[in-house]
PDB file of C-alpha atoms in Angstrom:
ATOM      1  CA  MET A  14       0.000   0.000   0.000  1.00 68.00           C
ATOM      2  CA  ALA A  15       1.317   3.445  -0.883  1.00 82.00           C
ATOM      3  CA  ALA A  16       2.485   5.585   1.997  1.00 88.00           C
ATOM      4  CA  SER A  17       0.210   8.467   2.949  1.00 96.00           C
ATOM      5  CA  ILE A  18       1.314  12.042   2.463  1.00 97.00           C
ATOM      6  CA  ALA A  19       1.831  12.319   6.212  1.00 97.00           C
ATOM      7  CA  GLU A  20       4.047   9.233   6.199  1.00 97.00           C
ATOM      8  CA  GLN A  21       6.011  10.507   3.211  1.00 98.00           C
ATOM      9  CA  ARG A  22       6.429  13.872   4.912  1.00 98.00           C
ATOM     10  CA  ALA A  23       7.586  12.278   8.167  1.00 98.00           C
ATOM     11  CA  ARG A  24      10.106  10.162   6.270  1.00 98.00           C
ATOM     12  CA  ALA A  25      11.390  13.194   4.360  1.00 98.00           C
ATOM     13  CA  CYS A  26      11.799  15.143   7.593  1.00 98.00           C
ATOM     14  CA  ARG A  27      13.687  12.272   9.240  1.00 98.00           C
ATOM     15  CA  THR A  28      15.945  12.036   6.194  1.00 98.00           C
ATOM     16  CA  LEU A  29      16.647  15.755   6.324  1.00 98.00           C
ATOM     17  CA  LEU A  30      17.659  15.666   9.990  1.00 98.00           C
ATOM     18  CA  THR A  31      19.853  12.627   9.378  1.00 98.00           C
ATOM     19  CA  GLN A  32      21.615  14.611   6.646  1.00 98.00           C
ATOM     20  CA  VAL A  33      21.863  17.664   8.906  1.00 98.00           C
ATOM     21  CA  HIS A  34      23.497  15.645  11.681  1.00 97.00           C
ATOM     22  CA  ALA A  35      25.894  14.074   9.197  1.00 97.00           C
ATOM     23  CA  THR A  36      26.892  17.533   7.989  1.00 97.00           C
ATOM     24  CA  THR A  37      27.341  19.089  11.411  1.00 95.00           C
ATOM     25  CA  ALA A  38      29.118  16.024  12.821  1.00 96.00           C
ATOM     26  CA  LYS A  39      31.655  16.393  10.068  1.00 96.00           C
ATOM     27  CA  GLU A  40      32.301  20.131  10.216  1.00 95.00           C
ATOM     28  CA  GLY A  41      30.343  21.645  13.075  1.00 96.00           C
ATOM     29  CA  ILE A  42      27.999  24.634  12.777  1.00 96.00           C
ATOM     30  CA  THR A  43      30.080  26.557  10.272  1.00 97.00           C
ATOM     31  CA  PRO A  44      28.899  28.975   7.580  1.00 96.00           C
ATOM     32  CA  SER A  45      29.450  26.311   4.932  1.00 97.00           C
ATOM     33  CA  ALA A  46      27.532  23.732   6.965  1.00 98.00           C
ATOM     34  CA  LEU A  47      24.620  26.143   7.418  1.00 98.00           C
ATOM     35  CA  HIS A  48      24.675  26.874   3.685  1.00 98.00           C
ATOM     36  CA  ALA A  49      24.564  23.147   2.908  1.00 98.00           C
ATOM     37  CA  ILE A  50      21.681  22.694   5.348  1.00 98.00           C
ATOM     38  CA  LYS A  51      19.849  25.606   3.736  1.00 98.00           C
ATOM     39  CA  LEU A  52      20.125  23.973   0.312  1.00 98.00           C
ATOM     40  CA  LYS A  53      18.695  20.736   1.699  1.00 98.00           C
ATOM     41  CA  LEU A  54      15.837  22.614   3.386  1.00 98.00           C
ATOM     42  CA  VAL A  55      15.080  24.535   0.177  1.00 98.00           C
ATOM     43  CA  ALA A  56      14.946  21.223  -1.673  1.00 98.00           C
ATOM     44  CA  LEU A  57      12.527  19.792   0.890  1.00 98.00           C
ATOM     45  CA  ALA A  58      10.341  22.903   0.751  1.00 98.00           C
ATOM     46  CA  ALA A  59      10.153  22.530  -3.032  1.00 98.00           C
ATOM     47  CA  LYS A  60       8.340  19.233  -2.537  1.00 98.00           C
ATOM     48  CA  THR A  61       5.090  21.074  -2.052  1.00 98.00           C
ATOM     49  CA  ASP A  62       3.007  17.899  -2.382  1.00 98.00           C
ATOM     50  CA  LEU A  63       4.342  16.908   1.039  1.00 98.00           C
ATOM     51  CA  PHE A  64       2.898  20.033   2.628  1.00 98.00           C
ATOM     52  CA  PRO A  65      -0.701  20.346   1.474  1.00 97.00           C
ATOM     53  CA  PRO A  66      -2.436  23.357   3.037  1.00 94.00           C
ATOM     54  CA  GLY A  67      -5.225  21.160   4.354  1.00 96.00           C
ATOM     55  CA  ASP A  68      -2.825  19.390   6.694  1.00 97.00           C
ATOM     56  CA  PHE A  69      -1.866  22.583   8.513  1.00 98.00           C
ATOM     57  CA  ALA A  70      -4.341  24.864  10.208  1.00 97.00           C
ATOM     58  CA  MET A  71      -4.084  28.543   9.408  1.00 97.00           C
ATOM     59  CA  PRO A  72      -3.228  30.955  12.222  1.00 96.00           C
ATOM     60  CA  LEU A  73      -5.961  32.078  14.586  1.00 94.00           C
ATOM     61  CA  ALA A  74      -4.334  35.514  14.445  1.00 94.00           C
ATOM     62  CA  GLN A  75      -1.522  36.070  11.929  1.00 96.00           C
ATOM     63  CA  GLY A  76       1.279  33.655  12.820  1.00 97.00           C
ATOM     64  CA  ARG A  77       1.343  29.944  13.601  1.00 97.00           C
ATOM     65  CA  THR A  78       4.028  27.271  13.921  1.00 96.00           C
ATOM     66  CA  HIS A  79       3.395  23.554  13.328  1.00 97.00           C
ATOM     67  CA  PRO A  80       5.983  21.047  14.622  1.00 97.00           C
ATOM     68  CA  LEU A  81       7.130  18.604  11.946  1.00 98.00           C
ATOM     69  CA  LEU A  82       9.935  16.828  13.755  1.00 98.00           C
ATOM     70  CA  VAL A  83      11.217  17.821  17.174  1.00 96.00           C
ATOM     71  CA  GLU A  84      14.158  15.909  18.583  1.00 96.00           C
ATOM     72  CA  ASP A  85      14.465  15.043  22.268  1.00 91.00           C
ATOM     73  CA  ASP A  86      16.657  16.872  24.766  1.00 84.00           C
ATOM     74  CA  ASP A  87      18.719  19.570  23.060  1.00 88.00           C
ATOM     75  CA  GLY A  88      18.161  18.284  19.549  1.00 94.00           C
ATOM     76  CA  HIS A  89      16.924  20.250  16.579  1.00 96.00           C
ATOM     77  CA  GLY A  90      13.388  21.384  15.823  1.00 97.00           C
ATOM     78  CA  LEU A  91      11.852  21.392  12.357  1.00 98.00           C
ATOM     79  CA  TYR A  92       8.646  23.359  11.881  1.00 98.00           C
ATOM     80  CA  LEU A  93       6.221  24.513   9.242  1.00 98.00           C
ATOM     81  CA  THR A  94       5.447  28.176   9.750  1.00 98.00           C
ATOM     82  CA  ILE A  95       2.495  30.157   8.445  1.00 98.00           C
ATOM     83  CA  ASN A  96       2.595  33.929   8.650  1.00 98.00           C
ATOM     84  CA  LEU A  97      -0.071  36.149   7.180  1.00 98.00           C
ATOM     85  CA  PRO A  98       0.443  39.465   5.378  1.00 97.00           C
ATOM     86  CA  GLY A  99       1.647  42.152   7.720  1.00 95.00           C
ATOM     87  CA  LYS A 100       3.087  39.747  10.278  1.00 97.00           C
ATOM     88  CA  GLU A 101       6.483  40.969  11.422  1.00 97.00           C
ATOM     89  CA  ALA A 102       9.181  40.478  14.000  1.00 97.00           C
ATOM     90  CA  ALA A 103      11.497  43.239  15.197  1.00 98.00           C
ATOM     91  CA  PRO A 104      15.259  42.664  14.973  1.00 98.00           C
ATOM     92  CA  HIS A 105      16.160  39.842  17.348  1.00 97.00           C
ATOM     93  CA  ASP A 106      18.861  37.397  18.329  1.00 96.00           C
ATOM     94  CA  HIS A 107      17.363  34.072  19.348  1.00 92.00           C
ATOM     95  CA  GLY A 108      20.720  32.743  20.422  1.00 93.00           C
ATOM     96  CA  ILE A 109      20.703  29.647  18.237  1.00 95.00           C
ATOM     97  CA  TRP A 110      21.233  29.040  14.547  1.00 97.00           C
ATOM     98  CA  CYS A 111      18.311  28.664  12.194  1.00 97.00           C
ATOM     99  CA  VAL A 112      17.611  27.968   8.553  1.00 98.00           C
ATOM    100  CA  ASN A 113      14.448  28.912   6.655  1.00 98.00           C
ATOM    101  CA  ALA A 114      13.056  27.934   3.258  1.00 98.00           C
ATOM    102  CA  ALA A 115       9.848  29.014   1.577  1.00 98.00           C
ATOM    103  CA  ILE A 116       7.061  26.744   0.395  1.00 98.00           C
ATOM    104  CA  SER A 117       4.952  29.656  -0.819  1.00 98.00           C
ATOM    105  CA  GLY A 118       4.669  33.389  -0.279  1.00 98.00           C
ATOM    106  CA  ARG A 119       7.411  35.868   0.509  1.00 98.00           C
ATOM    107  CA  GLU A 120       9.077  36.897   3.754  1.00 98.00           C
ATOM    108  CA  ARG A 121      11.794  39.538   3.946  1.00 98.00           C
ATOM    109  CA  HIS A 122      14.645  38.884   6.366  1.00 98.00           C
ATOM    110  CA  VAL A 123      16.856  41.840   7.207  1.00 98.00           C
ATOM    111  CA  PHE A 124      20.135  41.178   8.983  1.00 98.00           C
ATOM    112  CA  TYR A 125      21.864  43.457  11.451  1.00 98.00           C
ATOM    113  CA  ARG A 126      25.035  43.706  13.453  1.00 97.00           C
ATOM    114  CA  ARG A 127      25.272  45.213  16.873  1.00 97.00           C
ATOM    115  CA  THR A 128      27.241  48.452  16.925  1.00 97.00           C
ATOM    116  CA  ASP A 129      27.436  49.262  20.643  1.00 97.00           C
ATOM    117  CA  ASP A 130      29.734  47.615  23.171  1.00 95.00           C
ATOM    118  CA  GLY A 131      26.940  45.940  25.116  1.00 93.00           C
ATOM    119  CA  THR A 132      27.903  47.515  28.423  1.00 96.00           C
ATOM    120  CA  ARG A 133      24.678  49.462  29.063  1.00 95.00           C
ATOM    121  CA  PRO A 134      21.839  47.203  30.221  1.00 93.00           C
ATOM    122  CA  GLY A 135      18.711  47.697  28.146  1.00 95.00           C
ATOM    123  CA  SER A 136      20.541  49.724  25.515  1.00 97.00           C
ATOM    124  CA  ALA A 137      21.822  48.656  22.121  1.00 98.00           C
ATOM    125  CA  THR A 138      22.371  49.994  18.656  1.00 98.00           C
ATOM    126  CA  VAL A 139      22.294  47.935  15.477  1.00 98.00           C
ATOM    127  CA  ALA A 140      23.083  48.565  11.824  1.00 98.00           C
ATOM    128  CA  LYS A 141      21.612  46.826   8.803  1.00 98.00           C
ATOM    129  CA  VAL A 142      24.103  44.580   7.032  1.00 98.00           C
ATOM    130  CA  GLY A 143      22.003  42.699   4.504  1.00 97.00           C
ATOM    131  CA  GLU A 144      18.648  41.437   3.360  1.00 97.00           C
ATOM    132  CA  VAL A 145      17.240  38.228   1.879  1.00 98.00           C
ATOM    133  CA  MET A 146      13.809  37.538   0.404  1.00 98.00           C
ATOM    134  CA  VAL A 147      12.740  34.054   1.435  1.00 98.00           C
ATOM    135  CA  GLU A 148      10.476  32.896  -1.367  1.00 98.00           C
ATOM    136  CA  PRO A 149      10.020  29.602  -3.237  1.00 98.00           C
ATOM    137  CA  GLY A 150      13.390  28.333  -4.378  1.00 98.00           C
ATOM    138  CA  ASN A 151      15.213  30.438  -1.832  1.00 97.00           C
ATOM    139  CA  GLY A 152      16.025  30.353   1.856  1.00 98.00           C
ATOM    140  CA  MET A 153      18.240  31.905   4.488  1.00 98.00           C
ATOM    141  CA  ALA A 154      20.653  30.661   7.123  1.00 98.00           C
ATOM    142  CA  MET A 155      21.894  32.424  10.218  1.00 97.00           C
ATOM    143  CA  ALA A 156      24.377  31.472  12.910  1.00 97.00           C
ATOM    144  CA  ASP A 157      24.023  31.539  16.694  1.00 95.00           C
ATOM    145  CA  HIS A 158      23.555  35.155  17.798  1.00 95.00           C
ATOM    146  CA  ASP A 159      23.002  36.581  14.337  1.00 97.00           C
ATOM    147  CA  ILE A 160      20.339  39.300  14.396  1.00 98.00           C
ATOM    148  CA  HIS A 161      17.443  39.411  11.957  1.00 98.00           C
ATOM    149  CA  SER A 162      14.008  40.900  11.500  1.00 98.00           C
ATOM    150  CA  THR A 163      11.193  39.407   9.452  1.00 98.00           C
ATOM    151  CA  GLU A 164       8.224  40.793   7.555  1.00 98.00           C
ATOM    152  CA  VAL A 165       5.692  39.068   5.327  1.00 98.00           C
ATOM    153  CA  VAL A 166       5.638  40.839   1.964  1.00 97.00           C
ATOM    154  CA  GLY A 167       2.688  40.918  -0.418  1.00 97.00           C
ATOM    155  CA  GLN A 168      -0.859  39.708  -0.034  1.00 97.00           C
ATOM    156  CA  ALA A 169      -0.270  35.945   0.242  1.00 97.00           C
ATOM    157  CA  PRO A 170       0.564  34.005   3.407  1.00 98.00           C
ATOM    158  CA  ALA A 171       4.232  33.125   3.786  1.00 98.00           C
ATOM    159  CA  ILE A 172       4.400  29.376   4.361  1.00 98.00           C
ATOM    160  CA  GLY A 173       7.785  27.856   4.951  1.00 98.00           C
ATOM    161  CA  LEU A 174      10.032  25.434   6.754  1.00 98.00           C
ATOM    162  CA  ALA A 175      12.125  26.523   9.716  1.00 98.00           C
ATOM    163  CA  LEU A 176      14.887  24.439  11.225  1.00 98.00           C
ATOM    164  CA  TYR A 177      16.352  25.573  14.543  1.00 97.00           C
ATOM    165  CA  GLY A 178      19.363  24.321  16.425  1.00 96.00           C
ATOM    166  CA  TYR A 179      17.095  23.821  19.422  1.00 93.00           C
ATOM    167  CA  ALA A 180      13.398  23.046  19.575  1.00 91.00           C
ATOM    168  CA  LEU A 181      11.342  26.156  20.244  1.00 91.00           C
ATOM    169  CA  THR A 182      10.506  24.853  23.725  1.00 88.00           C
ATOM    170  CA  ARG A 183      14.241  24.720  24.484  1.00 87.00           C
ATOM    171  CA  PHE A 184      15.015  28.192  23.188  1.00 86.00           C
ATOM    172  CA  PRO A 185      17.413  30.389  25.122  1.00 84.00           C
ATOM    173  CA  SER A 186      16.437  33.965  25.961  1.00 89.00           C
ATOM    174  CA  VAL A 187      15.643  36.083  22.914  1.00 94.00           C
ATOM    175  CA  ALA A 188      17.151  39.584  22.695  1.00 96.00           C
ATOM    176  CA  TRP A 189      14.982  42.103  20.837  1.00 97.00           C
ATOM    177  CA  PHE A 190      16.447  45.283  19.391  1.00 98.00           C
ATOM    178  CA  HIS A 191      14.576  48.533  18.861  1.00 98.00           C
ATOM    179  CA  PRO A 192      16.685  50.948  16.809  1.00 97.00           C
ATOM    180  CA  GLU A 193      14.236  53.837  17.182  1.00 97.00           C
ATOM    181  CA  PHE A 194      14.864  53.878  20.915  1.00 97.00           C
ATOM    182  CA  SER A 195      18.398  52.411  20.924  1.00 97.00           C
ATOM    183  CA  ALA A 196      16.855  49.818  23.210  1.00 97.00           C
ATOM    184  CA  MET A 197      17.294  46.116  23.795  1.00 97.00           C
ATOM    185  CA  ARG A 198      14.863  43.957  25.742  1.00 96.00           C
ATOM    186  CA  ALA A 199      14.972  40.236  26.426  1.00 94.00           C
ATOM    187  CA  SER A 200      12.103  37.810  26.516  1.00 88.00           C
ATOM    188  CA  PRO A 201      12.755  34.976  28.979  1.00 80.00           C
ATOM    189  CA  SER A 202      14.155  31.619  27.971  1.00 79.00           C
ATOM    190  CA  ARG A 203      11.464  29.051  27.320  1.00 71.00           C
ATOM    191  CA  ARG A 204      13.693  26.647  29.218  1.00 65.00           C
ATOM    192  CA  GLN A 205      13.100  28.686  32.361  1.00 57.00           C
ATOM    193  CA  LEU A 206       9.389  28.877  31.637  1.00 56.00           C
ATOM    194  CA  ALA A 207       9.268  25.100  31.289  1.00 50.00           C
ATOM    195  CA  THR A 208      10.843  24.418  34.686  1.00 43.00           C
TER     196      THR A 208
ATOM    197  CA  MET B  13      -1.246  68.863   2.847  1.00 56.00           C
ATOM    198  CA  ALA B  14      -0.713  65.831   5.059  1.00 63.00           C
ATOM    199  CA  ARG B  15      -3.466  65.190   7.556  1.00 70.00           C
ATOM    200  CA  THR B  16      -2.431  64.763  11.153  1.00 81.00           C
ATOM    201  CA  ALA B  17      -3.688  61.555  12.755  1.00 85.00           C
ATOM    202  CA  LYS B  18      -6.380  61.922  15.348  1.00 96.00           C
ATOM    203  CA  THR B  19      -5.143  61.553  18.920  1.00 98.00           C
ATOM    204  CA  TYR B  20      -6.680  59.977  21.994  1.00 98.00           C
ATOM    205  CA  GLN B  21      -6.042  59.936  25.720  1.00 98.00           C
ATOM    206  CA  VAL B  22      -4.644  56.695  27.137  1.00 98.00           C
ATOM    207  CA  ASN B  23      -4.720  56.186  30.893  1.00 98.00           C
ATOM    208  CA  ILE B  24      -1.930  53.872  32.036  1.00 98.00           C
ATOM    209  CA  THR B  25      -3.645  52.756  35.225  1.00 98.00           C
ATOM    210  CA  ASN B  26      -0.554  51.156  36.774  1.00 96.00           C
ATOM    211  CA  LEU B  27       0.842  54.665  37.120  1.00 97.00           C
ATOM    212  CA  GLY B  28      -2.330  56.752  36.988  1.00 97.00           C
ATOM    213  CA  GLN B  29      -0.669  58.600  34.122  1.00 98.00           C
ATOM    214  CA  VAL B  30      -2.530  59.789  31.043  1.00 98.00           C
ATOM    215  CA  ILE B  31      -0.655  60.033  27.754  1.00 98.00           C
ATOM    216  CA  THR B  32      -1.565  61.056  24.242  1.00 98.00           C
ATOM    217  CA  CYS B  33      -1.574  58.381  21.554  1.00 98.00           C
ATOM    218  CA  ALA B  34      -2.258  58.888  17.869  1.00 98.00           C
ATOM    219  CA  ALA B  35      -4.829  56.700  16.145  1.00 97.00           C
ATOM    220  CA  ASN B  36      -2.078  55.271  13.936  1.00 97.00           C
ATOM    221  CA  GLU B  37       0.331  54.663  16.824  1.00 98.00           C
ATOM    222  CA  THR B  38       0.547  51.718  19.184  1.00 98.00           C
ATOM    223  CA  ILE B  39      -0.048  52.292  22.862  1.00 98.00           C
ATOM    224  CA  LEU B  40       3.384  50.845  23.655  1.00 98.00           C
ATOM    225  CA  HIS B  41       5.084  53.274  21.280  1.00 98.00           C
ATOM    226  CA  ALA B  42       3.267  56.233  22.797  1.00 98.00           C
ATOM    227  CA  ALA B  43       4.168  55.040  26.293  1.00 98.00           C
ATOM    228  CA  ILE B  44       7.870  54.692  25.484  1.00 98.00           C
ATOM    229  CA  VAL B  45       7.913  58.120  23.843  1.00 98.00           C
ATOM    230  CA  ALA B  46       6.281  59.492  27.005  1.00 98.00           C
ATOM    231  CA  GLY B  47       9.104  58.015  29.069  1.00 97.00           C
ATOM    232  CA  ILE B  48       7.036  55.273  30.681  1.00 97.00           C
ATOM    233  CA  ASP B  49       8.813  52.055  31.642  1.00 96.00           C
ATOM    234  CA  TYR B  50       6.102  49.877  30.100  1.00 97.00           C
ATOM    235  CA  PRO B  51       7.055  46.159  30.116  1.00 96.00           C
ATOM    236  CA  TYR B  52       7.877  44.870  26.645  1.00 96.00           C
ATOM    237  CA  ALA B  53      10.386  42.823  24.700  1.00 96.00           C
ATOM    238  CA  CYS B  54       9.652  42.123  21.029  1.00 96.00           C
ATOM    239  CA  ALA B  55       7.313  45.082  20.428  1.00 97.00           C
ATOM    240  CA  SER B  56       6.106  43.226  17.354  1.00 97.00           C
ATOM    241  CA  GLY B  57       3.387  40.863  18.563  1.00 97.00           C
ATOM    242  CA  ASN B  58       5.431  37.764  19.175  1.00 95.00           C
ATOM    243  CA  CYS B  59       6.422  37.400  22.827  1.00 94.00           C
ATOM    244  CA  GLY B  60       3.461  38.592  24.909  1.00 94.00           C
ATOM    245  CA  SER B  61       5.617  40.581  27.349  1.00 95.00           C
ATOM    246  CA  CYS B  62       3.375  43.647  27.008  1.00 97.00           C
ATOM    247  CA  ILE B  63       0.146  41.747  27.676  1.00 97.00           C
ATOM    248  CA  SER B  64      -2.308  44.227  29.147  1.00 98.00           C
ATOM    249  CA  GLN B  65      -5.866  44.489  30.383  1.00 98.00           C
ATOM    250  CA  LEU B  66      -8.087  46.881  28.505  1.00 98.00           C
ATOM    251  CA  GLU B  67     -10.066  48.538  31.314  1.00 98.00           C
ATOM    252  CA  ALA B  68     -12.026  50.927  29.115  1.00 98.00           C
ATOM    253  CA  GLY B  69     -12.239  51.878  25.472  1.00 98.00           C
ATOM    254  CA  ARG B  70     -11.512  50.003  22.270  1.00 98.00           C
ATOM    255  CA  VAL B  71      -8.411  49.233  20.238  1.00 98.00           C
ATOM    256  CA  THR B  72      -7.572  47.698  16.885  1.00 97.00           C
ATOM    257  CA  MET B  73      -4.755  45.184  16.779  1.00 97.00           C
ATOM    258  CA  LEU B  74      -1.932  44.903  14.281  1.00 97.00           C
ATOM    259  CA  PRO B  75      -0.840  41.427  13.090  1.00 96.00           C
ATOM    260  CA  ARG B  76       0.582  39.198  15.830  1.00 96.00           C
ATOM    261  CA  GLY B  77       1.570  35.608  16.456  1.00 96.00           C
ATOM    262  CA  ASP B  78      -0.912  33.096  17.820  1.00 95.00           C
ATOM    263  CA  ALA B  79       1.390  32.267  20.720  1.00 93.00           C
ATOM    264  CA  ALA B  80       1.485  35.863  21.976  1.00 95.00           C
ATOM    265  CA  ILE B  81      -2.171  36.120  22.973  1.00 95.00           C
ATOM    266  CA  SER B  82      -5.034  33.633  22.811  1.00 95.00           C
ATOM    267  CA  PRO B  83      -8.561  34.243  21.514  1.00 95.00           C
ATOM    268  CA  ALA B  84      -9.816  33.671  25.078  1.00 96.00           C
ATOM    269  CA  GLN B  85      -7.534  36.440  26.325  1.00 96.00           C
ATOM    270  CA  VAL B  86      -8.754  38.775  23.601  1.00 96.00           C
ATOM    271  CA  LYS B  87     -12.348  37.924  24.562  1.00 96.00           C
ATOM    272  CA  ALA B  88     -11.457  38.789  28.158  1.00 97.00           C
ATOM    273  CA  ARG B  89     -10.371  42.230  26.886  1.00 98.00           C
ATOM    274  CA  GLN B  90      -6.670  41.572  27.146  1.00 98.00           C
ATOM    275  CA  THR B  91      -4.460  43.017  24.453  1.00 98.00           C
ATOM    276  CA  LEU B  92      -0.850  43.499  23.428  1.00 98.00           C
ATOM    277  CA  ALA B  93       0.198  47.106  23.953  1.00 98.00           C
ATOM    278  CA  CYS B  94       2.687  46.745  21.100  1.00 98.00           C
ATOM    279  CA  ARG B  95      -0.084  45.828  18.668  1.00 98.00           C
ATOM    280  CA  ALA B  96      -2.943  47.947  20.024  1.00 98.00           C
ATOM    281  CA  ARG B  97      -3.979  51.197  18.409  1.00 98.00           C
ATOM    282  CA  PRO B  98      -6.640  53.228  20.192  1.00 98.00           C
ATOM    283  CA  GLN B  99     -10.027  53.779  18.583  1.00 98.00           C
ATOM    284  CA  GLY B 100     -10.919  56.331  21.228  1.00 98.00           C
ATOM    285  CA  ASP B 101      -9.881  57.204  24.764  1.00 98.00           C
ATOM    286  CA  VAL B 102      -8.568  54.105  26.535  1.00 98.00           C
ATOM    287  CA  ALA B 103      -7.651  52.909  30.021  1.00 98.00           C
ATOM    288  CA  ILE B 104      -5.143  50.090  30.133  1.00 98.00           C
ATOM    289  CA  THR B 105      -3.233  48.119  32.769  1.00 98.00           C
ATOM    290  CA  TRP B 106      -0.075  46.199  32.029  1.00 97.00           C
ATOM    291  CA  LEU B 107      -0.025  42.668  33.375  1.00 95.00           C
ATOM    292  CA  GLY B 108       3.394  41.426  32.286  1.00 79.00           C
ATOM    293  CA  ARG B 109       5.283  42.736  35.308  1.00 66.00           C
ATOM    294  CA  GLY B 110       2.283  42.394  37.562  1.00 55.00           C
ATOM    295  CA  ARG B 111      -0.211  45.095  38.421  1.00 50.00           C
ATOM    296  CA  ARG B 112       1.145  48.005  40.384  1.00 43.00           C
TER     297      ARG B 112
END
């Protein structure tokens, strides 16, 4: 009997994470490793038959995350994300690497570097260093402590795959940057919230 | 000539302080500009740090993530100050750092 779409998707996700572990075991979390992982995630996202919209509920508000494969302990987390037009995230450092690839729609990622010395609590300045449009056939990769903002562009939902070094429930504290006020605020680690 | 956005009075009940907020401005933004130490983190509808109780008045909400505030919370007149724009005069209490 032919495997269901859900079974095929689960198998494809397991295969991806096996490949990811093989890559990182060989060379660690390096820029080239993250690039290789991004290419694999883009290839998986291109298999749109594995991610039919009917299998994933739309957001109740404007942004929703569906777990696809979440490893135990401090393993990786692979998710399908749905963000509706207008959904955004201010510049932030979530402390752990991540790779994104689009299934459909467009999401702009802007990258920043911190320009202050980090000695004043609650204060920070950042400068834009680059920008990537995550759309079908394209993705983005960022290392631990890279800073990015996101914004859904256009009138269609941005649906994509997101692979994080840690599962979302094991995320460290997230630092949010607010250039208008030269401010930095942290949201607590989900690890602390879980204990 | 550009039209100036309408403004409303927002009572931050934790402090008993009334600030002015434009109709096209979020309550959090107006509070920060006014020098108020309103609790927040992402300021973009993702983390829920600025979760607040709407004591009076109405707001419209900008796009936000499902995890930041639930439909039940919205029904109970809670809101995210970073996503809330006033539709008239408003009274609001922040909950994220506890009520003062």
